[in-house]
PDB file of N, CA, C, O and CB in Angstrom:
ATOM      1  N   MET A   1       0.897  -1.189   0.008  1.00  0.00           N
ATOM      2  CA  MET A   1       0.054   0.077   0.024  1.00  0.00           C
ATOM      3  C   MET A   1       0.941   1.267   0.077  1.00  0.00           C
ATOM      4  O   MET A   1       1.860   1.395   0.886  1.00  0.00           O
ATOM      5  CB  MET A   1      -0.933   0.119   1.244  1.00  0.00           C
ATOM      6  N   ASN A   2       0.564   2.247  -0.961  1.00  0.00           N
ATOM      7  CA  ASN A   2       1.304   3.447  -0.798  1.00  0.00           C
ATOM      8  C   ASN A   2       0.345   4.558  -0.460  1.00  0.00           C
ATOM      9  O   ASN A   2      -0.863   4.394  -0.625  1.00  0.00           O
ATOM     10  CB  ASN A   2       2.112   3.766  -2.037  1.00  0.00           C
ATOM     11  N   ALA A   3       0.849   5.694   0.012  1.00  0.00           N
ATOM     12  CA  ALA A   3       0.080   6.751   0.442  1.00  0.00           C
ATOM     13  C   ALA A   3      -0.857   7.237  -0.598  1.00  0.00           C
ATOM     14  O   ALA A   3      -1.984   7.621  -0.288  1.00  0.00           O
ATOM     15  CB  ALA A   3       0.913   7.789   0.890  1.00  0.00           C
ATOM     16  N   ALA A   4      -0.414   7.234  -1.875  1.00  0.00           N
ATOM     17  CA  ALA A   4      -1.334   7.738  -3.043  1.00  0.00           C
ATOM     18  C   ALA A   4      -2.776   7.041  -3.070  1.00  0.00           C
ATOM     19  O   ALA A   4      -3.854   7.629  -3.154  1.00  0.00           O
ATOM     20  CB  ALA A   4      -0.596   7.434  -4.488  1.00  0.00           C
ATOM     21  N   ASP A   5      -2.561   5.656  -2.981  1.00  0.00           N
ATOM     22  CA  ASP A   5      -3.697   4.795  -3.055  1.00  0.00           C
ATOM     23  C   ASP A   5      -4.637   4.988  -1.863  1.00  0.00           C
ATOM     24  O   ASP A   5      -5.857   4.904  -2.001  1.00  0.00           O
ATOM     25  CB  ASP A   5      -3.244   3.373  -3.143  1.00  0.00           C
ATOM     26  N   LEU A   6      -4.018   5.261  -0.626  1.00  0.00           N
ATOM     27  CA  LEU A   6      -4.849   5.418   0.479  1.00  0.00           C
ATOM     28  C   LEU A   6      -5.480   6.781   0.565  1.00  0.00           C
ATOM     29  O   LEU A   6      -6.490   6.993   1.235  1.00  0.00           O
ATOM     30  CB  LEU A   6      -4.110   5.135   1.661  1.00  0.00           C
ATOM     31  N   ARG A   7      -4.916   7.599  -0.063  1.00  0.00           N
ATOM     32  CA  ARG A   7      -5.609   9.083  -0.020  1.00  0.00           C
ATOM     33  C   ARG A   7      -6.926   9.010  -0.858  1.00  0.00           C
ATOM     34  O   ARG A   7      -7.807   9.847  -0.659  1.00  0.00           O
ATOM     35  CB  ARG A   7      -4.568  10.337  -0.709  1.00  0.00           C
ATOM     36  N   THR A   8      -7.076   8.024  -1.794  1.00  0.00           N
ATOM     37  CA  THR A   8      -8.149   8.098  -2.495  1.00  0.00           C
ATOM     38  C   THR A   8      -9.373   7.344  -1.784  1.00  0.00           C
ATOM     39  O   THR A   8     -10.495   7.420  -2.284  1.00  0.00           O
ATOM     40  CB  THR A   8      -7.820   7.602  -3.802  1.00  0.00           C
ATOM     41  N   LYS A   9      -9.154   6.660  -0.682  1.00  0.00           N
ATOM     42  CA  LYS A   9     -10.132   5.964  -0.046  1.00  0.00           C
ATOM     43  C   LYS A   9     -10.862   6.837   0.872  1.00  0.00           C
ATOM     44  O   LYS A   9     -10.297   7.829   1.335  1.00  0.00           O
ATOM     45  CB  LYS A   9      -9.597   4.843   0.613  1.00  0.00           C
ATOM     46  N   SER A  10     -12.130   6.537   1.189  1.00  0.00           N
ATOM     47  CA  SER A  10     -12.847   7.290   2.152  1.00  0.00           C
ATOM     48  C   SER A  10     -12.548   6.895   3.597  1.00  0.00           C
ATOM     49  O   SER A  10     -11.830   5.936   3.876  1.00  0.00           O
ATOM     50  CB  SER A  10     -14.272   7.158   1.884  1.00  0.00           C
ATOM     51  N   ASP A  11     -13.135   7.683   4.502  1.00  0.00           N
ATOM     52  CA  ASP A  11     -12.872   7.374   5.972  1.00  0.00           C
ATOM     53  C   ASP A  11     -13.165   6.007   6.421  1.00  0.00           C
ATOM     54  O   ASP A  11     -12.404   5.354   7.135  1.00  0.00           O
ATOM     55  CB  ASP A  11     -13.654   8.257   6.825  1.00  0.00           C
ATOM     56  N   ASP A  12     -14.281   5.606   5.981  1.00  0.00           N
ATOM     57  CA  ASP A  12     -14.766   4.209   6.423  1.00  0.00           C
ATOM     58  C   ASP A  12     -13.902   3.185   5.767  1.00  0.00           C
ATOM     59  O   ASP A  12     -13.702   2.127   6.364  1.00  0.00           O
ATOM     60  CB  ASP A  12     -16.307   3.932   6.036  1.00  0.00           C
ATOM     61  N   GLU A  13     -13.362   3.401   4.580  1.00  0.00           N
ATOM     62  CA  GLU A  13     -12.446   2.383   3.939  1.00  0.00           C
ATOM     63  C   GLU A  13     -11.189   2.387   4.614  1.00  0.00           C
ATOM     64  O   GLU A  13     -10.627   1.293   4.668  1.00  0.00           O
ATOM     65  CB  GLU A  13     -12.207   2.631   2.463  1.00  0.00           C
ATOM     66  N   LEU A  14     -10.587   3.415   5.169  1.00  0.00           N
ATOM     67  CA  LEU A  14      -9.419   3.714   5.936  1.00  0.00           C
ATOM     68  C   LEU A  14      -9.544   2.899   7.189  1.00  0.00           C
ATOM     69  O   LEU A  14      -8.666   2.100   7.516  1.00  0.00           O
ATOM     70  CB  LEU A  14      -9.271   5.234   6.227  1.00  0.00           C
ATOM     71  N   LYS A  15     -10.675   3.105   7.917  1.00  0.00           N
ATOM     72  CA  LYS A  15     -10.821   2.408   9.193  1.00  0.00           C
ATOM     73  C   LYS A  15     -10.915   0.823   9.006  1.00  0.00           C
ATOM     74  O   LYS A  15     -10.467   0.023   9.828  1.00  0.00           O
ATOM     75  CB  LYS A  15     -12.108   2.954   9.923  1.00  0.00           C
ATOM     76  N   GLN A  16     -11.558   0.479   7.815  1.00  0.00           N
ATOM     77  CA  GLN A  16     -11.656  -1.041   7.612  1.00  0.00           C
ATOM     78  C   GLN A  16     -10.244  -1.529   7.312  1.00  0.00           C
ATOM     79  O   GLN A  16      -9.848  -2.587   7.801  1.00  0.00           O
ATOM     80  CB  GLN A  16     -12.682  -1.455   6.380  1.00  0.00           C
ATOM     81  N   ALA A  17      -9.445  -0.751   6.488  1.00  0.00           N
ATOM     82  CA  ALA A  17      -8.081  -1.188   6.207  1.00  0.00           C
ATOM     83  C   ALA A  17      -7.293  -1.267   7.391  1.00  0.00           C
ATOM     84  O   ALA A  17      -6.517  -2.218   7.484  1.00  0.00           O
ATOM     85  CB  ALA A  17      -7.419  -0.324   5.270  1.00  0.00           C
ATOM     86  N   LEU A  18      -7.364  -0.369   8.379  1.00  0.00           N
ATOM     87  CA  LEU A  18      -6.665  -0.339   9.570  1.00  0.00           C
ATOM     88  C   LEU A  18      -7.099  -1.560  10.359  1.00  0.00           C
ATOM     89  O   LEU A  18      -6.238  -2.340  10.767  1.00  0.00           O
ATOM     90  CB  LEU A  18      -6.894   0.960  10.310  1.00  0.00           C
ATOM     91  N   GLN A  19      -8.304  -1.756  10.581  1.00  0.00           N
ATOM     92  CA  GLN A  19      -8.692  -3.049  11.234  1.00  0.00           C
ATOM     93  C   GLN A  19      -8.119  -4.439  10.603  1.00  0.00           C
ATOM     94  O   GLN A  19      -7.692  -5.373  11.282  1.00  0.00           O
ATOM     95  CB  GLN A  19     -10.228  -3.108  11.200  1.00  0.00           C
ATOM     96  N   ASP A  20      -8.185  -4.406   9.208  1.00  0.00           N
ATOM     97  CA  ASP A  20      -7.729  -5.638   8.539  1.00  0.00           C
ATOM     98  C   ASP A  20      -6.133  -5.697   8.841  1.00  0.00           C
ATOM     99  O   ASP A  20      -5.622  -6.778   9.131  1.00  0.00           O
ATOM    100  CB  ASP A  20      -8.093  -5.602   6.865  1.00  0.00           C
ATOM    101  N   LEU A  21      -5.421  -4.606   8.772  1.00  0.00           N
ATOM    102  CA  LEU A  21      -4.014  -4.509   9.008  1.00  0.00           C
ATOM    103  C   LEU A  21      -3.658  -5.112  10.387  1.00  0.00           C
ATOM    104  O   LEU A  21      -2.818  -5.990  10.588  1.00  0.00           O
ATOM    105  CB  LEU A  21      -3.567  -3.047   8.912  1.00  0.00           C
ATOM    106  N   ARG A  22      -4.445  -4.490  11.311  1.00  0.00           N
ATOM    107  CA  ARG A  22      -4.198  -4.973  12.747  1.00  0.00           C
ATOM    108  C   ARG A  22      -4.545  -6.498  12.962  1.00  0.00           C
ATOM    109  O   ARG A  22      -3.983  -7.131  13.856  1.00  0.00           O
ATOM    110  CB  ARG A  22      -5.084  -4.103  13.763  1.00  0.00           C
ATOM    111  N   LYS A  23      -5.383  -7.019  12.214  1.00  0.00           N
ATOM    112  CA  LYS A  23      -5.628  -8.477  12.353  1.00  0.00           C
ATOM    113  C   LYS A  23      -4.626  -9.243  11.648  1.00  0.00           C
ATOM    114  O   LYS A  23      -4.273 -10.334  12.097  1.00  0.00           O
ATOM    115  CB  LYS A  23      -6.970  -8.872  11.852  1.00  0.00           C
ATOM    116  N   GLU A  24      -4.153  -8.789  10.621  1.00  0.00           N
ATOM    117  CA  GLU A  24      -2.866  -9.455   9.950  1.00  0.00           C
ATOM    118  C   GLU A  24      -1.538  -9.360  10.852  1.00  0.00           C
ATOM    119  O   GLU A  24      -0.737 -10.287  10.967  1.00  0.00           O
ATOM    120  CB  GLU A  24      -2.541  -8.690   8.494  1.00  0.00           C
ATOM    121  N   SER A  25      -1.428  -8.215  11.422  1.00  0.00           N
ATOM    122  CA  SER A  25      -0.413  -8.024  12.404  1.00  0.00           C
ATOM    123  C   SER A  25      -0.324  -9.073  13.467  1.00  0.00           C
ATOM    124  O   SER A  25       0.699  -9.687  13.770  1.00  0.00           O
ATOM    125  CB  SER A  25      -0.604  -6.771  13.019  1.00  0.00           C
ATOM    126  N   PHE A  26      -1.606  -9.220  14.040  1.00  0.00           N
ATOM    127  CA  PHE A  26      -1.822 -10.153  15.161  1.00  0.00           C
ATOM    128  C   PHE A  26      -1.447 -11.638  14.622  1.00  0.00           C
ATOM    129  O   PHE A  26      -0.735 -12.377  15.301  1.00  0.00           O
ATOM    130  CB  PHE A  26      -3.411 -10.058  15.700  1.00  0.00           C
ATOM    131  N   ASN A  27      -1.948 -12.015  13.412  1.00  0.00           N
ATOM    132  CA  ASN A  27      -1.783 -13.284  12.984  1.00  0.00           C
ATOM    133  C   ASN A  27      -0.241 -13.517  12.670  1.00  0.00           C
ATOM    134  O   ASN A  27       0.277 -14.615  12.876  1.00  0.00           O
ATOM    135  CB  ASN A  27      -2.697 -13.525  11.793  1.00  0.00           C
ATOM    136  N   LEU A  28       0.446 -12.470  12.179  1.00  0.00           N
ATOM    137  CA  LEU A  28       1.895 -12.514  11.848  1.00  0.00           C
ATOM    138  C   LEU A  28       2.735 -12.754  13.275  1.00  0.00           C
ATOM    139  O   LEU A  28       3.692 -13.526  13.327  1.00  0.00           O
ATOM    140  CB  LEU A  28       2.347 -11.042  11.072  1.00  0.00           C
ATOM    141  N   ARG A  29       2.298 -12.066  14.313  1.00  0.00           N
ATOM    142  CA  ARG A  29       2.980 -12.228  15.536  1.00  0.00           C
ATOM    143  C   ARG A  29       2.669 -13.635  16.062  1.00  0.00           C
ATOM    144  O   ARG A  29       3.552 -14.262  16.647  1.00  0.00           O
ATOM    145  CB  ARG A  29       2.583 -11.128  16.535  1.00  0.00           C
ATOM    146  N   PHE A  30       1.489 -14.138  15.882  1.00  0.00           N
ATOM    147  CA  PHE A  30       1.157 -15.556  16.522  1.00  0.00           C
ATOM    148  C   PHE A  30       2.028 -16.530  15.609  1.00  0.00           C
ATOM    149  O   PHE A  30       2.553 -17.510  16.138  1.00  0.00           O
ATOM    150  CB  PHE A  30      -0.620 -15.984  16.471  1.00  0.00           C
ATOM    151  N   GLN A  31       2.184 -16.293  14.321  1.00  0.00           N
ATOM    152  CA  GLN A  31       3.051 -17.244  13.502  1.00  0.00           C
ATOM    153  C   GLN A  31       4.341 -17.105  13.954  1.00  0.00           C
ATOM    154  O   GLN A  31       4.939 -18.161  14.160  1.00  0.00           O
ATOM    155  CB  GLN A  31       3.031 -17.015  12.008  1.00  0.00           C
ATOM    156  N   SER A  32       5.021 -15.906  14.197  1.00  0.00           N
ATOM    157  CA  SER A  32       6.355 -15.779  14.622  1.00  0.00           C
ATOM    158  C   SER A  32       6.570 -16.394  15.841  1.00  0.00           C
ATOM    159  O   SER A  32       7.642 -16.977  16.004  1.00  0.00           O
ATOM    160  CB  SER A  32       6.755 -14.480  14.697  1.00  0.00           C
ATOM    161  N   ALA A  33       5.611 -16.369  16.879  1.00  0.00           N
ATOM    162  CA  ALA A  33       5.927 -16.943  18.174  1.00  0.00           C
ATOM    163  C   ALA A  33       5.807 -18.398  18.011  1.00  0.00           C
ATOM    164  O   ALA A  33       6.482 -19.079  18.783  1.00  0.00           O
ATOM    165  CB  ALA A  33       5.018 -16.423  19.306  1.00  0.00           C
ATOM    166  N   SER A  34       5.079 -18.992  17.156  1.00  0.00           N
ATOM    167  CA  SER A  34       5.008 -20.336  16.964  1.00  0.00           C
ATOM    168  C   SER A  34       5.928 -21.040  16.017  1.00  0.00           C
ATOM    169  O   SER A  34       5.881 -22.243  15.757  1.00  0.00           O
ATOM    170  CB  SER A  34       3.807 -20.578  16.618  1.00  0.00           C
ATOM    171  N   GLY A  35       6.835 -20.098  15.488  1.00  0.00           N
ATOM    172  CA  GLY A  35       7.902 -20.411  14.523  1.00  0.00           C
ATOM    173  C   GLY A  35       7.414 -20.903  13.103  1.00  0.00           C
ATOM    174  O   GLY A  35       8.102 -21.676  12.436  1.00  0.00           O
ATOM    175  N   GLN A  36       6.254 -20.444  12.693  1.00  0.00           N
ATOM    176  CA  GLN A  36       5.659 -20.707  11.430  1.00  0.00           C
ATOM    177  C   GLN A  36       5.779 -19.667  10.387  1.00  0.00           C
ATOM    178  O   GLN A  36       5.354 -19.898   9.255  1.00  0.00           O
ATOM    179  CB  GLN A  36       4.332 -20.970  11.619  1.00  0.00           C
ATOM    180  N   LEU A  37       6.365 -18.461  10.709  1.00  0.00           N
ATOM    181  CA  LEU A  37       6.475 -17.335   9.939  1.00  0.00           C
ATOM    182  C   LEU A  37       7.491 -17.671   8.885  1.00  0.00           C
ATOM    183  O   LEU A  37       8.600 -18.101   9.201  1.00  0.00           O
ATOM    184  CB  LEU A  37       6.831 -16.127  10.760  1.00  0.00           C
ATOM    185  N   GLU A  38       7.131 -17.482   7.641  1.00  0.00           N
ATOM    186  CA  GLU A  38       8.065 -17.643   6.620  1.00  0.00           C
ATOM    187  C   GLU A  38       8.644 -16.336   6.121  1.00  0.00           C
ATOM    188  O   GLU A  38       9.853 -16.154   5.971  1.00  0.00           O
ATOM    189  CB  GLU A  38       7.458 -18.370   5.544  1.00  0.00           C
ATOM    190  N   ASN A  39       7.678 -15.411   5.867  1.00  0.00           N
ATOM    191  CA  ASN A  39       8.096 -14.085   5.244  1.00  0.00           C
ATOM    192  C   ASN A  39       8.204 -13.011   6.444  1.00  0.00           C
ATOM    193  O   ASN A  39       7.286 -12.280   6.815  1.00  0.00           O
ATOM    194  CB  ASN A  39       6.958 -13.581   4.063  1.00  0.00           C
ATOM    195  N   THR A  40       9.331 -13.056   6.904  1.00  0.00           N
ATOM    196  CA  THR A  40       9.629 -12.125   8.192  1.00  0.00           C
ATOM    197  C   THR A  40       9.557 -10.662   7.767  1.00  0.00           C
ATOM    198  O   THR A  40       9.263  -9.822   8.619  1.00  0.00           O
ATOM    199  CB  THR A  40      11.165 -12.408   8.859  1.00  0.00           C
ATOM    200  N   ALA A  41       9.821 -10.277   6.430  1.00  0.00           N
ATOM    201  CA  ALA A  41       9.716  -8.900   6.087  1.00  0.00           C
ATOM    202  C   ALA A  41       8.248  -8.316   6.044  1.00  0.00           C
ATOM    203  O   ALA A  41       8.023  -7.106   6.074  1.00  0.00           O
ATOM    204  CB  ALA A  41      10.368  -8.724   4.774  1.00  0.00           C
ATOM    205  N   ARG A  42       7.343  -9.219   5.976  1.00  0.00           N
ATOM    206  CA  ARG A  42       5.921  -8.854   5.954  1.00  0.00           C
ATOM    207  C   ARG A  42       5.540  -8.066   7.322  1.00  0.00           C
ATOM    208  O   ARG A  42       4.741  -7.130   7.305  1.00  0.00           O
ATOM    209  CB  ARG A  42       5.018 -10.211   5.775  1.00  0.00           C
ATOM    210  N   VAL A  43       6.114  -8.474   8.393  1.00  0.00           N
ATOM    211  CA  VAL A  43       5.885  -7.875   9.677  1.00  0.00           C
ATOM    212  C   VAL A  43       6.137  -6.374   9.479  1.00  0.00           C
ATOM    213  O   VAL A  43       5.217  -5.566   9.605  1.00  0.00           O
ATOM    214  CB  VAL A  43       6.812  -8.510  10.802  1.00  0.00           C
ATOM    215  N   ARG A  44       7.312  -6.026   9.189  1.00  0.00           N
ATOM    216  CA  ARG A  44       7.762  -4.735   8.951  1.00  0.00           C
ATOM    217  C   ARG A  44       6.876  -3.815   8.104  1.00  0.00           C
ATOM    218  O   ARG A  44       6.599  -2.657   8.420  1.00  0.00           O
ATOM    219  CB  ARG A  44       9.007  -4.845   8.365  1.00  0.00           C
ATOM    220  N   GLN A  45       6.449  -4.458   6.973  1.00  0.00           N
ATOM    221  CA  GLN A  45       5.699  -3.901   5.993  1.00  0.00           C
ATOM    222  C   GLN A  45       4.289  -3.555   6.559  1.00  0.00           C
ATOM    223  O   GLN A  45       3.798  -2.447   6.345  1.00  0.00           O
ATOM    224  CB  GLN A  45       5.654  -4.824   4.823  1.00  0.00           C
ATOM    225  N   VAL A  46       3.664  -4.474   7.257  1.00  0.00           N
ATOM    226  CA  VAL A  46       2.361  -4.253   7.790  1.00  0.00           C
ATOM    227  C   VAL A  46       2.431  -3.269   8.846  1.00  0.00           C
ATOM    228  O   VAL A  46       1.462  -2.514   8.928  1.00  0.00           O
ATOM    229  CB  VAL A  46       1.753  -5.485   8.278  1.00  0.00           C
ATOM    230  N   LYS A  47       3.468  -3.105   9.752  1.00  0.00           N
ATOM    231  CA  LYS A  47       3.676  -2.065  10.584  1.00  0.00           C
ATOM    232  C   LYS A  47       3.650  -0.775   9.988  1.00  0.00           C
ATOM    233  O   LYS A  47       3.094   0.183  10.525  1.00  0.00           O
ATOM    234  CB  LYS A  47       4.793  -2.231  11.207  1.00  0.00           C
ATOM    235  N   ARG A  48       4.255  -0.719   8.856  1.00  0.00           N
ATOM    236  CA  ARG A  48       4.378   0.573   8.206  1.00  0.00           C
ATOM    237  C   ARG A  48       3.170   1.008   7.505  1.00  0.00           C
ATOM    238  O   ARG A  48       2.856   2.195   7.418  1.00  0.00           O
ATOM    239  CB  ARG A  48       5.464   0.565   7.276  1.00  0.00           C
ATOM    240  N   ASP A  49       2.423  -0.056   6.953  1.00  0.00           N
ATOM    241  CA  ASP A  49       1.108   0.263   6.446  1.00  0.00           C
ATOM    242  C   ASP A  49       0.230   0.755   7.574  1.00  0.00           C
ATOM    243  O   ASP A  49      -0.487   1.734   7.363  1.00  0.00           O
ATOM    244  CB  ASP A  49       0.480  -0.945   5.762  1.00  0.00           C
ATOM    245  N   ILE A  50       0.224   0.170   8.739  1.00  0.00           N
ATOM    246  CA  ILE A  50      -0.663   0.636   9.806  1.00  0.00           C
ATOM    247  C   ILE A  50      -0.275   2.024  10.151  1.00  0.00           C
ATOM    248  O   ILE A  50      -1.202   2.809  10.347  1.00  0.00           O
ATOM    249  CB  ILE A  50      -0.608  -0.270  11.048  1.00  0.00           C
ATOM    250  N   SER A  51       0.942   2.457  10.257  1.00  0.00           N
ATOM    251  CA  SER A  51       1.443   3.804  10.418  1.00  0.00           C
ATOM    252  C   SER A  51       0.762   4.835   9.434  1.00  0.00           C
ATOM    253  O   SER A  51       0.202   5.875   9.782  1.00  0.00           O
ATOM    254  CB  SER A  51       2.964   3.789  10.206  1.00  0.00           C
ATOM    255  N   ARG A  52       0.918   4.331   8.052  1.00  0.00           N
ATOM    256  CA  ARG A  52       0.465   5.119   6.898  1.00  0.00           C
ATOM    257  C   ARG A  52      -1.125   5.455   7.092  1.00  0.00           C
ATOM    258  O   ARG A  52      -1.576   6.597   6.999  1.00  0.00           O
ATOM    259  CB  ARG A  52       0.753   4.264   5.497  1.00  0.00           C
ATOM    260  N   VAL A  53      -1.803   4.446   7.338  1.00  0.00           N
ATOM    261  CA  VAL A  53      -3.213   4.553   7.537  1.00  0.00           C
ATOM    262  C   VAL A  53      -3.669   5.529   8.677  1.00  0.00           C
ATOM    263  O   VAL A  53      -4.570   6.358   8.554  1.00  0.00           O
ATOM    264  CB  VAL A  53      -3.725   3.203   7.805  1.00  0.00           C
ATOM    265  N   LYS A  54      -2.888   5.305   9.854  1.00  0.00           N
ATOM    266  CA  LYS A  54      -3.241   6.126  11.115  1.00  0.00           C
ATOM    267  C   LYS A  54      -2.889   7.545  10.802  1.00  0.00           C
ATOM    268  O   LYS A  54      -3.627   8.464  11.159  1.00  0.00           O
ATOM    269  CB  LYS A  54      -2.439   5.631  12.461  1.00  0.00           C
ATOM    270  N   THR A  55      -1.729   7.754  10.114  1.00  0.00           N
ATOM    271  CA  THR A  55      -1.282   9.111   9.752  1.00  0.00           C
ATOM    272  C   THR A  55      -2.325   9.874   8.805  1.00  0.00           C
ATOM    273  O   THR A  55      -2.601  11.061   8.974  1.00  0.00           O
ATOM    274  CB  THR A  55       0.123   9.004   9.035  1.00  0.00           C
ATOM    275  N   LEU A  56      -2.858   9.110   7.828  1.00  0.00           N
ATOM    276  CA  LEU A  56      -3.986   9.714   7.031  1.00  0.00           C
ATOM    277  C   LEU A  56      -5.153   9.990   7.738  1.00  0.00           C
ATOM    278  O   LEU A  56      -5.806  11.005   7.500  1.00  0.00           O
ATOM    279  CB  LEU A  56      -4.373   8.902   5.966  1.00  0.00           C
ATOM    280  N   ILE A  57      -5.525   9.052   8.719  1.00  0.00           N
ATOM    281  CA  ILE A  57      -6.730   9.304   9.555  1.00  0.00           C
ATOM    282  C   ILE A  57      -6.735  10.617  10.373  1.00  0.00           C
ATOM    283  O   ILE A  57      -7.654  11.434  10.414  1.00  0.00           O
ATOM    284  CB  ILE A  57      -6.892   8.165  10.510  1.00  0.00           C
ATOM    285  N   SER A  58      -5.423  10.684  11.085  1.00  0.00           N
ATOM    286  CA  SER A  58      -5.227  11.826  11.931  1.00  0.00           C
ATOM    287  C   SER A  58      -5.232  13.190  11.141  1.00  0.00           C
ATOM    288  O   SER A  58      -5.754  14.207  11.596  1.00  0.00           O
ATOM    289  CB  SER A  58      -3.913  11.648  12.680  1.00  0.00           C
ATOM    290  N   GLU A  59      -4.582  13.119   9.876  1.00  0.00           N
ATOM    291  CA  GLU A  59      -4.610  14.286   9.057  1.00  0.00           C
ATOM    292  C   GLU A  59      -5.871  14.827   8.723  1.00  0.00           C
ATOM    293  O   GLU A  59      -6.079  16.040   8.707  1.00  0.00           O
ATOM    294  CB  GLU A  59      -3.975  14.060   7.923  1.00  0.00           C
ATOM    295  N   ARG A  60      -6.853  13.841   8.416  1.00  0.00           N
ATOM    296  CA  ARG A  60      -8.158  14.185   8.011  1.00  0.00           C
ATOM    297  C   ARG A  60      -8.911  14.779   9.158  1.00  0.00           C
ATOM    298  O   ARG A  60      -9.647  15.752   8.999  1.00  0.00           O
ATOM    299  CB  ARG A  60      -8.862  13.008   7.461  1.00  0.00           C
ATOM    300  N   VAL A  61      -8.725  14.178  10.348  1.00  0.00           N
ATOM    301  CA  VAL A  61      -9.362  14.637  11.568  1.00  0.00           C
ATOM    302  C   VAL A  61      -8.872  16.122  11.884  1.00  0.00           C
ATOM    303  O   VAL A  61      -9.694  16.967  12.239  1.00  0.00           O
ATOM    304  CB  VAL A  61      -9.017  13.630  12.773  1.00  0.00           C
ATOM    305  N   ARG A  62      -7.575  16.410  11.753  1.00  0.00           N
ATOM    306  CA  ARG A  62      -7.051  17.731  12.005  1.00  0.00           C
ATOM    307  C   ARG A  62      -7.618  18.744  10.987  1.00  0.00           C
ATOM    308  O   ARG A  62      -7.892  19.896  11.320  1.00  0.00           O
ATOM    309  CB  ARG A  62      -5.514  17.706  11.952  1.00  0.00           C
ATOM    310  N   ALA A  63      -7.783  18.276   9.744  1.00  0.00           N
ATOM    311  CA  ALA A  63      -8.292  19.099   8.713  1.00  0.00           C
ATOM    312  C   ALA A  63      -9.642  19.467   8.980  1.00  0.00           C
ATOM    313  O   ALA A  63     -10.002  20.628   8.787  1.00  0.00           O
ATOM    314  CB  ALA A  63      -8.200  18.478   7.445  1.00  0.00           C
ATOM    315  N   THR A  64     -10.468  18.549   9.427  1.00  0.00           N
ATOM    316  CA  THR A  64     -11.946  18.933   9.642  1.00  0.00           C
ATOM    317  C   THR A  64     -12.109  19.744  11.040  1.00  0.00           C
ATOM    318  O   THR A  64     -13.067  20.499  11.207  1.00  0.00           O
ATOM    319  CB  THR A  64     -12.908  17.529   9.672  1.00  0.00           C
ATOM    320  N   ALA A  65     -11.207  19.562  11.939  1.00  0.00           N
ATOM    321  CA  ALA A  65     -11.283  20.253  13.156  1.00  0.00           C
ATOM    322  C   ALA A  65     -10.959  21.752  13.015  1.00  0.00           C
ATOM    323  O   ALA A  65     -11.538  22.582  13.716  1.00  0.00           O
ATOM    324  CB  ALA A  65     -10.382  19.611  14.121  1.00  0.00           C
ATOM    325  N   SER A  66     -10.054  22.084  12.128  1.00  0.00           N
ATOM    326  CA  SER A  66      -9.698  23.515  11.882  1.00  0.00           C
ATOM    327  C   SER A  66     -10.377  24.277  10.830  1.00  0.00           C
ATOM    328  O   SER A  66     -10.080  25.455  10.631  1.00  0.00           O
ATOM    329  CB  SER A  66      -8.360  23.600  11.587  1.00  0.00           C
TER     330      SER A  66
END
């Protein structure tokens, strides 16, 4: 996911994407703990995607508040 694609999404779509990414992050942590994780780079990628989505949500909140 890149920021340009995320900016075209609505607020509800961003919240859904954040929820999906958090579920994936949980699953990746679970796989890592049990030793079944194959793609270790995916953990970092998901964390960054979560940060991107949260940043866009906060930007929109600040824009509507002012």
